[in-house]
PDB file of N, CA and C in Angstrom:
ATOM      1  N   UNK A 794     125.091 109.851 174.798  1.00 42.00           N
ATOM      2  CA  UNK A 794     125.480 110.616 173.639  1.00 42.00           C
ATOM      3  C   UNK A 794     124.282 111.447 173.186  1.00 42.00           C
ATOM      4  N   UNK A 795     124.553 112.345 172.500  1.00 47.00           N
ATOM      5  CA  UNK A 795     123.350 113.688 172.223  1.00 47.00           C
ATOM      6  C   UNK A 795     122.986 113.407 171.194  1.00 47.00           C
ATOM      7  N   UNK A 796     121.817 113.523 170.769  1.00 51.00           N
ATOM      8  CA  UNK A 796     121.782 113.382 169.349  1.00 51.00           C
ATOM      9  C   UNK A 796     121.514 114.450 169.053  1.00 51.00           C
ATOM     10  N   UNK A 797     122.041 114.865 167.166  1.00 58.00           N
ATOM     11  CA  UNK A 797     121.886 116.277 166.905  1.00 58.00           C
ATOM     12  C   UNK A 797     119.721 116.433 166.321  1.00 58.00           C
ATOM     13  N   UNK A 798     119.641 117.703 166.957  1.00 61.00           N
ATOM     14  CA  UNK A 798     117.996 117.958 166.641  1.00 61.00           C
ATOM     15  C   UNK A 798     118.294 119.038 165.863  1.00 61.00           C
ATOM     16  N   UNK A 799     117.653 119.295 164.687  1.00 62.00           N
ATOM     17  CA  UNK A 799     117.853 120.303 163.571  1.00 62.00           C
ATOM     18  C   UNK A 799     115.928 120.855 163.868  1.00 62.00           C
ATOM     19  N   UNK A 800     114.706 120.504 164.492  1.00 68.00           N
ATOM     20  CA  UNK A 800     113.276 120.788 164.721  1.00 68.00           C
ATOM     21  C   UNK A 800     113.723 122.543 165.095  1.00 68.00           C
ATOM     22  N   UNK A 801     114.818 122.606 166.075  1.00 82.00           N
ATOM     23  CA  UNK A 801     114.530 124.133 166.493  1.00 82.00           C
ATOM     24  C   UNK A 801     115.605 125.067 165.757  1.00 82.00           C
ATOM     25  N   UNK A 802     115.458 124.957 164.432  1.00 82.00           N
ATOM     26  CA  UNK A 802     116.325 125.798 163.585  1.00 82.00           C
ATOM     27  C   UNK A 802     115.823 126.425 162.776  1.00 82.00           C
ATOM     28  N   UNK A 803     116.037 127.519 162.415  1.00 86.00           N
ATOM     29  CA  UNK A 803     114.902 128.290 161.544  1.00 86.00           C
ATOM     30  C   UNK A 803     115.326 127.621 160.142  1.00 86.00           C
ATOM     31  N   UNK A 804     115.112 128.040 159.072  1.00 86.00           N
ATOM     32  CA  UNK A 804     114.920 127.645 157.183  1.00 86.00           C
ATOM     33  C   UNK A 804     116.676 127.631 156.921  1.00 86.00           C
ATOM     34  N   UNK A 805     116.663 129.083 157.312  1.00 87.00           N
ATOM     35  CA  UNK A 805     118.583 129.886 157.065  1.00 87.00           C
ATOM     36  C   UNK A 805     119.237 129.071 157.843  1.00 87.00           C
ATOM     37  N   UNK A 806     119.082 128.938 159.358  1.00 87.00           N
ATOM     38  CA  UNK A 806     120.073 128.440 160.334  1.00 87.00           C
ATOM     39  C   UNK A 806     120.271 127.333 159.774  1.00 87.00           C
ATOM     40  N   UNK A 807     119.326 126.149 159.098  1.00 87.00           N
ATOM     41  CA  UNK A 807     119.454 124.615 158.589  1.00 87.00           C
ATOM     42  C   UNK A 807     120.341 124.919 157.513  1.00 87.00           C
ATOM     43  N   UNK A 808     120.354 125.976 156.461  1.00 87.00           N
ATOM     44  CA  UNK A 808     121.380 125.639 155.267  1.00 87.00           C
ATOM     45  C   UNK A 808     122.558 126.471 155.541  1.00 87.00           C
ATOM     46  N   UNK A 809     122.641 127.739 156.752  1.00 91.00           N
ATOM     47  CA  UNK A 809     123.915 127.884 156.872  1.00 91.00           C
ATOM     48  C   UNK A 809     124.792 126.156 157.540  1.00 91.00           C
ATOM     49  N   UNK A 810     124.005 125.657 158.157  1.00 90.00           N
ATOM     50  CA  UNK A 810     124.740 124.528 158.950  1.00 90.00           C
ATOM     51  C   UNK A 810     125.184 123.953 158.014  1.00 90.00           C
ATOM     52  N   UNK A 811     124.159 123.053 156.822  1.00 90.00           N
ATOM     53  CA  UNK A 811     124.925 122.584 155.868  1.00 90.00           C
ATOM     54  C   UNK A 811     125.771 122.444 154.672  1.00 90.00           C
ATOM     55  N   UNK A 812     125.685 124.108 154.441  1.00 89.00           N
ATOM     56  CA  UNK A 812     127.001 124.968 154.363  1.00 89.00           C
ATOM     57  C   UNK A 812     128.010 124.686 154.912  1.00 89.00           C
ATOM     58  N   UNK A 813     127.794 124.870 156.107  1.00 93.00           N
ATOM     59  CA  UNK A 813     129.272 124.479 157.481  1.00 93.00           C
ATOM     60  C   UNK A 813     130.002 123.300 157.205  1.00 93.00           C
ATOM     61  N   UNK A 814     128.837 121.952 157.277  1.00 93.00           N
ATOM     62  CA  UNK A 814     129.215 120.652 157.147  1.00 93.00           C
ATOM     63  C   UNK A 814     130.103 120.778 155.382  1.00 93.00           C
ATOM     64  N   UNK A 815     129.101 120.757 154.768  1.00 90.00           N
ATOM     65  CA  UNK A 815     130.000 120.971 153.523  1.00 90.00           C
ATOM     66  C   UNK A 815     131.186 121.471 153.034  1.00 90.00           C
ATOM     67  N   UNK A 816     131.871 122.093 153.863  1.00 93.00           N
ATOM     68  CA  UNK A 816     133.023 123.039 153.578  1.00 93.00           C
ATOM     69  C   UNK A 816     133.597 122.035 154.393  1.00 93.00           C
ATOM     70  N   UNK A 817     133.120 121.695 155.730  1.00 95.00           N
ATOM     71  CA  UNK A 817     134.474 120.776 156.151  1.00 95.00           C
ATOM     72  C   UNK A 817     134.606 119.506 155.639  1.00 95.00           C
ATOM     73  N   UNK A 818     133.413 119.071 155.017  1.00 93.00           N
ATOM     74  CA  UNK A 818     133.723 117.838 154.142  1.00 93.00           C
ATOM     75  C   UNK A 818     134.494 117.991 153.234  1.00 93.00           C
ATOM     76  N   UNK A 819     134.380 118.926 152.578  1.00 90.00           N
ATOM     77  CA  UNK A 819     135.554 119.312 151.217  1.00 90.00           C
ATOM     78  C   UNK A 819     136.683 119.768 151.752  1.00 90.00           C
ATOM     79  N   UNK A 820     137.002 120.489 153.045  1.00 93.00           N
ATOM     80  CA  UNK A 820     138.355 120.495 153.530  1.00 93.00           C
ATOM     81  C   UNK A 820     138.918 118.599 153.783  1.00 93.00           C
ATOM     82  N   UNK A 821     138.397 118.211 154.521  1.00 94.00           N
ATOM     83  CA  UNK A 821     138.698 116.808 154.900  1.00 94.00           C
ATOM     84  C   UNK A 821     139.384 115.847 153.392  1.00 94.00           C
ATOM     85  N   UNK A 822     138.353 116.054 152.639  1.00 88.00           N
ATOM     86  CA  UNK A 822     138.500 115.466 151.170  1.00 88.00           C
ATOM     87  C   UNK A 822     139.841 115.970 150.616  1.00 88.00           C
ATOM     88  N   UNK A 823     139.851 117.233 150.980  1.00 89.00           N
ATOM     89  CA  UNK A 823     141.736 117.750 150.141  1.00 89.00           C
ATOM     90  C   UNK A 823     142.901 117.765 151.274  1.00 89.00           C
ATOM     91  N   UNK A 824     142.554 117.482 152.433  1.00 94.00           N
ATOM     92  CA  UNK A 824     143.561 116.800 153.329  1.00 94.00           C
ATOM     93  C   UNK A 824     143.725 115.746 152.786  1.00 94.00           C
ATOM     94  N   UNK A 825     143.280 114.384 153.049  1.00 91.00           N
ATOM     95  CA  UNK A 825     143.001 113.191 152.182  1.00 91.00           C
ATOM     96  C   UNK A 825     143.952 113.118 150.989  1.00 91.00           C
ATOM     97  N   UNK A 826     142.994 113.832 149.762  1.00 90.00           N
ATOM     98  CA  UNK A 826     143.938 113.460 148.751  1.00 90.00           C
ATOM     99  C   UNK A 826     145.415 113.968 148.981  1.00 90.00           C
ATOM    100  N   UNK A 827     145.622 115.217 149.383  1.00 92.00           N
ATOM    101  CA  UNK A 827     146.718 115.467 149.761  1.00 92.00           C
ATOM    102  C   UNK A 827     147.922 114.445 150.209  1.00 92.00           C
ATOM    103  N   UNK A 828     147.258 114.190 151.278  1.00 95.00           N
ATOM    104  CA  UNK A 828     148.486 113.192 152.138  1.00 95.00           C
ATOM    105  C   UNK A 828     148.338 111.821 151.477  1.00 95.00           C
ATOM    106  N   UNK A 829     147.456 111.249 150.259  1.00 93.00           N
ATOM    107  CA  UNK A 829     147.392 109.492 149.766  1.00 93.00           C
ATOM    108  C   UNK A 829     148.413 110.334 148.685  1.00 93.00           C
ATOM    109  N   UNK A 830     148.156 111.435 147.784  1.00 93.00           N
ATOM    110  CA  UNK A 830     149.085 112.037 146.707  1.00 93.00           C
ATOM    111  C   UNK A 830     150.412 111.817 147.234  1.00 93.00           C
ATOM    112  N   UNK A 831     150.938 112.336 148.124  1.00 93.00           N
ATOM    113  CA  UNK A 831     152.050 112.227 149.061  1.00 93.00           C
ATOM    114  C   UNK A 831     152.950 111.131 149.124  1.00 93.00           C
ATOM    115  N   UNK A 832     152.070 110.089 149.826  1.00 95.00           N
ATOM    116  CA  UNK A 832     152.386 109.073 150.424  1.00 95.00           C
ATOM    117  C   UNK A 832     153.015 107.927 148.716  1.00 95.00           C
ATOM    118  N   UNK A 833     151.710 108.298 148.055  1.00 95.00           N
ATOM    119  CA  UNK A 833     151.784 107.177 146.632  1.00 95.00           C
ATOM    120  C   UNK A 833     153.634 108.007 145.909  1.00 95.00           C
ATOM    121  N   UNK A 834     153.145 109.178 145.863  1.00 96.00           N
ATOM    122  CA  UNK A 834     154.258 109.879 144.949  1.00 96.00           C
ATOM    123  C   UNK A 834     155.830 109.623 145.863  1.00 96.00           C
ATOM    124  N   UNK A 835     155.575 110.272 146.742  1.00 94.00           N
ATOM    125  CA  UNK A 835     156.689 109.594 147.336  1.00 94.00           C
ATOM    126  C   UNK A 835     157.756 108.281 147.524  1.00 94.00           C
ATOM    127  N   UNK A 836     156.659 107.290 147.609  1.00 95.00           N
ATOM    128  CA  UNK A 836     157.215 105.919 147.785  1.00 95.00           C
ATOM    129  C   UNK A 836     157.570 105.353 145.843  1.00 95.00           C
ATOM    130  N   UNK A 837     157.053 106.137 145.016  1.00 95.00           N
ATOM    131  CA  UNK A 837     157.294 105.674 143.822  1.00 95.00           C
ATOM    132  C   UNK A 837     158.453 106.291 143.007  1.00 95.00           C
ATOM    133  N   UNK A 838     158.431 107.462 143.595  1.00 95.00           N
ATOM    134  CA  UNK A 838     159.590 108.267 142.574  1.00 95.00           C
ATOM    135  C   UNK A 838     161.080 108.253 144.229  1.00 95.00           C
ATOM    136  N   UNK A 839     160.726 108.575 144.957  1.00 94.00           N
ATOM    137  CA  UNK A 839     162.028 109.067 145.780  1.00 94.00           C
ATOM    138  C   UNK A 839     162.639 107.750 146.218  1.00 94.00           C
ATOM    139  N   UNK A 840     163.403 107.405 145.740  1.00 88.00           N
ATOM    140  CA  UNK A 840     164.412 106.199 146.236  1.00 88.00           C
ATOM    141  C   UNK A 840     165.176 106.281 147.652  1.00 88.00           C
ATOM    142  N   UNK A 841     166.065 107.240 147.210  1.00 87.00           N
ATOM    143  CA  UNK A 841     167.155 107.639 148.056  1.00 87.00           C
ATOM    144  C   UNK A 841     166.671 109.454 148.834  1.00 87.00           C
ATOM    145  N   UNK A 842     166.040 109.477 150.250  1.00 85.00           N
ATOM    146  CA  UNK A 842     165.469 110.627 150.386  1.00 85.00           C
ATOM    147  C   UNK A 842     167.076 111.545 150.770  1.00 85.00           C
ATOM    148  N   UNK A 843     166.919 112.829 150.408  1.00 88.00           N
ATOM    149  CA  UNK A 843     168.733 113.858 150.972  1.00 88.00           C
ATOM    150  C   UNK A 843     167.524 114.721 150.961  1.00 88.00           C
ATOM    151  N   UNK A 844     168.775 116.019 150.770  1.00 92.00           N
ATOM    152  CA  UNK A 844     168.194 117.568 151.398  1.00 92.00           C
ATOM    153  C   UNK A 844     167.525 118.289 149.520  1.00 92.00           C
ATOM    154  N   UNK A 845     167.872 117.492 148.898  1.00 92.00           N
ATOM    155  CA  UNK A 845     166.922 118.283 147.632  1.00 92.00           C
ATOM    156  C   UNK A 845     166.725 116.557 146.417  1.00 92.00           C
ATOM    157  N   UNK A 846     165.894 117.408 145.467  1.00 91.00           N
ATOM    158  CA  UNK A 846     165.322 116.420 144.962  1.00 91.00           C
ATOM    159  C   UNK A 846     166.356 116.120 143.500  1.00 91.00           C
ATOM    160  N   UNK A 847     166.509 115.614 142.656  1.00 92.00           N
ATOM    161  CA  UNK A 847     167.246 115.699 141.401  1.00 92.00           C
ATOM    162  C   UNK A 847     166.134 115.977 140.595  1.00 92.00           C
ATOM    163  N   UNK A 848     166.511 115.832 139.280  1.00 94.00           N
ATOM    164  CA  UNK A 848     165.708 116.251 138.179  1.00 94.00           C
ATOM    165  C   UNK A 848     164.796 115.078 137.765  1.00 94.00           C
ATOM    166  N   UNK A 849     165.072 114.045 137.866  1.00 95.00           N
ATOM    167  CA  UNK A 849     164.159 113.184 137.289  1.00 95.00           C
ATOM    168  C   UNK A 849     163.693 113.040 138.593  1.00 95.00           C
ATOM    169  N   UNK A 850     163.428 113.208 139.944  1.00 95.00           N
ATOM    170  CA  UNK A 850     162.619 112.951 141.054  1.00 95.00           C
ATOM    171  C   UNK A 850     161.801 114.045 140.921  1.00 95.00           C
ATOM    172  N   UNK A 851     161.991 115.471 140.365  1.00 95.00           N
ATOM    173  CA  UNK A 851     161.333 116.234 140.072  1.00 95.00           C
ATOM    174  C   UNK A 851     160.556 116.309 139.258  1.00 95.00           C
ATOM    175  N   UNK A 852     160.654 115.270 137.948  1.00 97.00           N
ATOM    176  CA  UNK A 852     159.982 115.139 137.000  1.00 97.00           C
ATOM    177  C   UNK A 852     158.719 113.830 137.516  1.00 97.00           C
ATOM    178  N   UNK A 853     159.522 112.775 138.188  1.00 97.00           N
ATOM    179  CA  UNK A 853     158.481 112.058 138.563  1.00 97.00           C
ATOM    180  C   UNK A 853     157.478 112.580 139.551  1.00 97.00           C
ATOM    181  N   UNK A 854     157.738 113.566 140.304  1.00 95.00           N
ATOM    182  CA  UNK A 854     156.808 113.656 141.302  1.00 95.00           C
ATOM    183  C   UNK A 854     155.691 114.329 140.456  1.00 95.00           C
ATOM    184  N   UNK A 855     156.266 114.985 139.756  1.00 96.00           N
ATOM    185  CA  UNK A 855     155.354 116.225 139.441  1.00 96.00           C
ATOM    186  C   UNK A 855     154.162 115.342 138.154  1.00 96.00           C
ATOM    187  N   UNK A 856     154.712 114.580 137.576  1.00 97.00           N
ATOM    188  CA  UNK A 856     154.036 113.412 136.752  1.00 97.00           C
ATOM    189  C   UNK A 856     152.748 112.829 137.608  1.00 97.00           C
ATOM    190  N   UNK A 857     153.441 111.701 138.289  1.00 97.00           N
ATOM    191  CA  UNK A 857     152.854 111.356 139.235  1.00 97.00           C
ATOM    192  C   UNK A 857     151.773 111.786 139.982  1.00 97.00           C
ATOM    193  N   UNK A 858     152.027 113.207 140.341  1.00 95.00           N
ATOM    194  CA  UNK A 858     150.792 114.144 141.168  1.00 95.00           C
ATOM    195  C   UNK A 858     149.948 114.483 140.246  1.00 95.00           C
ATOM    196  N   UNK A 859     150.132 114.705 139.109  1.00 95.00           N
ATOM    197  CA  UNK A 859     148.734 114.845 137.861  1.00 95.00           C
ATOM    198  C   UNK A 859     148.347 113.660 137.421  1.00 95.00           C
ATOM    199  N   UNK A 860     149.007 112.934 137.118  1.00 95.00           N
ATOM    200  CA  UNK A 860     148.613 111.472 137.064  1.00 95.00           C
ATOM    201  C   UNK A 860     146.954 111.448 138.350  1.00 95.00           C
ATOM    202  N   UNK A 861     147.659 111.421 139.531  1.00 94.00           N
ATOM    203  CA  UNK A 861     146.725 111.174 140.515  1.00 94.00           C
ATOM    204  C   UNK A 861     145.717 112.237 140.960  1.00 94.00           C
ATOM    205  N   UNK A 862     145.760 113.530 140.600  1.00 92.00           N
ATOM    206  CA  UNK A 862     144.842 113.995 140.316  1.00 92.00           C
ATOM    207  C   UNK A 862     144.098 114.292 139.284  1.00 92.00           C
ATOM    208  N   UNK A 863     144.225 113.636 138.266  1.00 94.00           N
ATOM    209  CA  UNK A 863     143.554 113.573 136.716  1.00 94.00           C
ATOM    210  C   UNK A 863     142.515 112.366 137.424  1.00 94.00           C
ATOM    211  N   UNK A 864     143.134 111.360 138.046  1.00 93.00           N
ATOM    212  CA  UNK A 864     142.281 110.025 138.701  1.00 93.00           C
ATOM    213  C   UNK A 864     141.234 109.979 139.415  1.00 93.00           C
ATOM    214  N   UNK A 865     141.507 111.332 140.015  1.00 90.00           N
ATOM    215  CA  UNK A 865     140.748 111.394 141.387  1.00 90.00           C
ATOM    216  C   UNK A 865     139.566 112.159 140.979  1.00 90.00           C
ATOM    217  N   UNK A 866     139.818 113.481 140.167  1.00 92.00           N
ATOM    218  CA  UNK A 866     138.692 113.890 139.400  1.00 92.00           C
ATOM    219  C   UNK A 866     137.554 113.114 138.684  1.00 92.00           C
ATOM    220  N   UNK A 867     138.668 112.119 137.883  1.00 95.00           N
ATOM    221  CA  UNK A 867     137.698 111.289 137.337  1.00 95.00           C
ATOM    222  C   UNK A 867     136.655 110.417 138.480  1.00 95.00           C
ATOM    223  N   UNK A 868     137.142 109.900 139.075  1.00 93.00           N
ATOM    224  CA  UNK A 868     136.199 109.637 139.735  1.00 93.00           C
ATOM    225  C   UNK A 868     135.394 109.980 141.051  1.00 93.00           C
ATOM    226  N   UNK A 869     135.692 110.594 140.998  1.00 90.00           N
ATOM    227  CA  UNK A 869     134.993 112.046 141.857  1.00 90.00           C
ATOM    228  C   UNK A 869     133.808 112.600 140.833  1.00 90.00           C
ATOM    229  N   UNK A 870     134.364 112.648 139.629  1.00 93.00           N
ATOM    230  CA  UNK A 870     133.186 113.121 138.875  1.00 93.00           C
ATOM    231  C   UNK A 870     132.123 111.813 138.261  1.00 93.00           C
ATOM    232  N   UNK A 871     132.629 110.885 138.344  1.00 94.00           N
ATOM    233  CA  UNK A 871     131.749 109.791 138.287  1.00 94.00           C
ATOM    234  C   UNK A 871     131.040 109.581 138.997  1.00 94.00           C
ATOM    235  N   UNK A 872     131.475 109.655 140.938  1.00 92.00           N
ATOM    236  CA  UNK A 872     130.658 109.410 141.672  1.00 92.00           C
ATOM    237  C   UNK A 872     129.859 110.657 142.192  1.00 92.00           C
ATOM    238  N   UNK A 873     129.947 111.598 141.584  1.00 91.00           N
ATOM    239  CA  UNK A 873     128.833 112.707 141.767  1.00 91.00           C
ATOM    240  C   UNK A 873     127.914 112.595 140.613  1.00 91.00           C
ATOM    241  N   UNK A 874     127.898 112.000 139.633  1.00 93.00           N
ATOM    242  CA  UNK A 874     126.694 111.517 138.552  1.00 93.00           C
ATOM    243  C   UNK A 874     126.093 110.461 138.901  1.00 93.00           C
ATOM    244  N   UNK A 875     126.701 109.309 139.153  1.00 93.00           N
ATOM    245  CA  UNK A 875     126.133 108.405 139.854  1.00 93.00           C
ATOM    246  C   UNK A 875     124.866 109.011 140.877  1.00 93.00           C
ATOM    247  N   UNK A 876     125.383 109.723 141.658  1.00 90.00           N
ATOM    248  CA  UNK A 876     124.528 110.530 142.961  1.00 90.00           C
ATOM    249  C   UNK A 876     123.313 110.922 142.469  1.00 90.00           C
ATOM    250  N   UNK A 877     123.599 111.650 141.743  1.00 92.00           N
ATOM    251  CA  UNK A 877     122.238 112.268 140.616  1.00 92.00           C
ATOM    252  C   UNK A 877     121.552 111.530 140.542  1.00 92.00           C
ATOM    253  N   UNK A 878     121.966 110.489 139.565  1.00 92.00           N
ATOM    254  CA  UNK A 878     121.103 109.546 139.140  1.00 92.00           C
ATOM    255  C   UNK A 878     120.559 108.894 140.048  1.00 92.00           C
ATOM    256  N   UNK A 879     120.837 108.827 141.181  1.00 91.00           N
ATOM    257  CA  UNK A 879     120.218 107.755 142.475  1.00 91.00           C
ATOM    258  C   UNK A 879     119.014 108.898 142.663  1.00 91.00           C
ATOM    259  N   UNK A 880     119.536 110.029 142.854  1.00 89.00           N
ATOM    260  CA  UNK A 880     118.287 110.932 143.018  1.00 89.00           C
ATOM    261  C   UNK A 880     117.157 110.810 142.771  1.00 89.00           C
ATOM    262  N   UNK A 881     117.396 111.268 141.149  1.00 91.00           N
ATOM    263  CA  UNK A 881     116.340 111.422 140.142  1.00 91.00           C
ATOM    264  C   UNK A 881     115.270 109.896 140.352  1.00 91.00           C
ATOM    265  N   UNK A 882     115.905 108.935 140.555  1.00 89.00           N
ATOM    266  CA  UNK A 882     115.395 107.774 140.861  1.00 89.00           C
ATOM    267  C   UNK A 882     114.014 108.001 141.559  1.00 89.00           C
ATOM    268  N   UNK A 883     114.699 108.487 142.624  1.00 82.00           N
ATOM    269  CA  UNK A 883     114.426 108.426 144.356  1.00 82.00           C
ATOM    270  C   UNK A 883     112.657 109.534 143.988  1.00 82.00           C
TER     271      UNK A 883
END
């Protein structure tokens, strides 16, 4: 297996890369919540799945999905202060 060497990269080439990495980490992260949002909302509000939703499956989903992203923020924003603080430590 290769290991990655970052020695022959100029200043730019190192933070476009982790630029790169970063964007696909944050793509990965909203796949993720995406499909757990999904999966949770789904199995809680849709009982009976057909070809459209009713009104209160519409109301629950849509509940539900802010519900879980009000959650996820929160702690998303917790664990990016946390981070800090390990920093500042460091």
């Amino acid at each position: 297996m290769e290991s990655l060497s970052t020695g022959s990269l100029s200043s730019a080439q190192k933070d476009e890369l982790m630029d790169q990495l970063k964007q696909q980490i944050a793509v990965a992260n909203a796949q993720e919540l995406l499909t757990k949002m999904t999966e949770k909302c789904f199995k809680k509000c849709i009982y009976k799945p057909g070809t459209s939703l009713d009104s209160s499956e519409q109301k629950c989903i849509a509940m539900c999905m802010d519900r879980y992203m009000d959650s996820w923020n929160l702690v998303s924003k917790a664990y990016s202060n946390r981070l800090q603080r390990e920093r500042q430590r460091m």
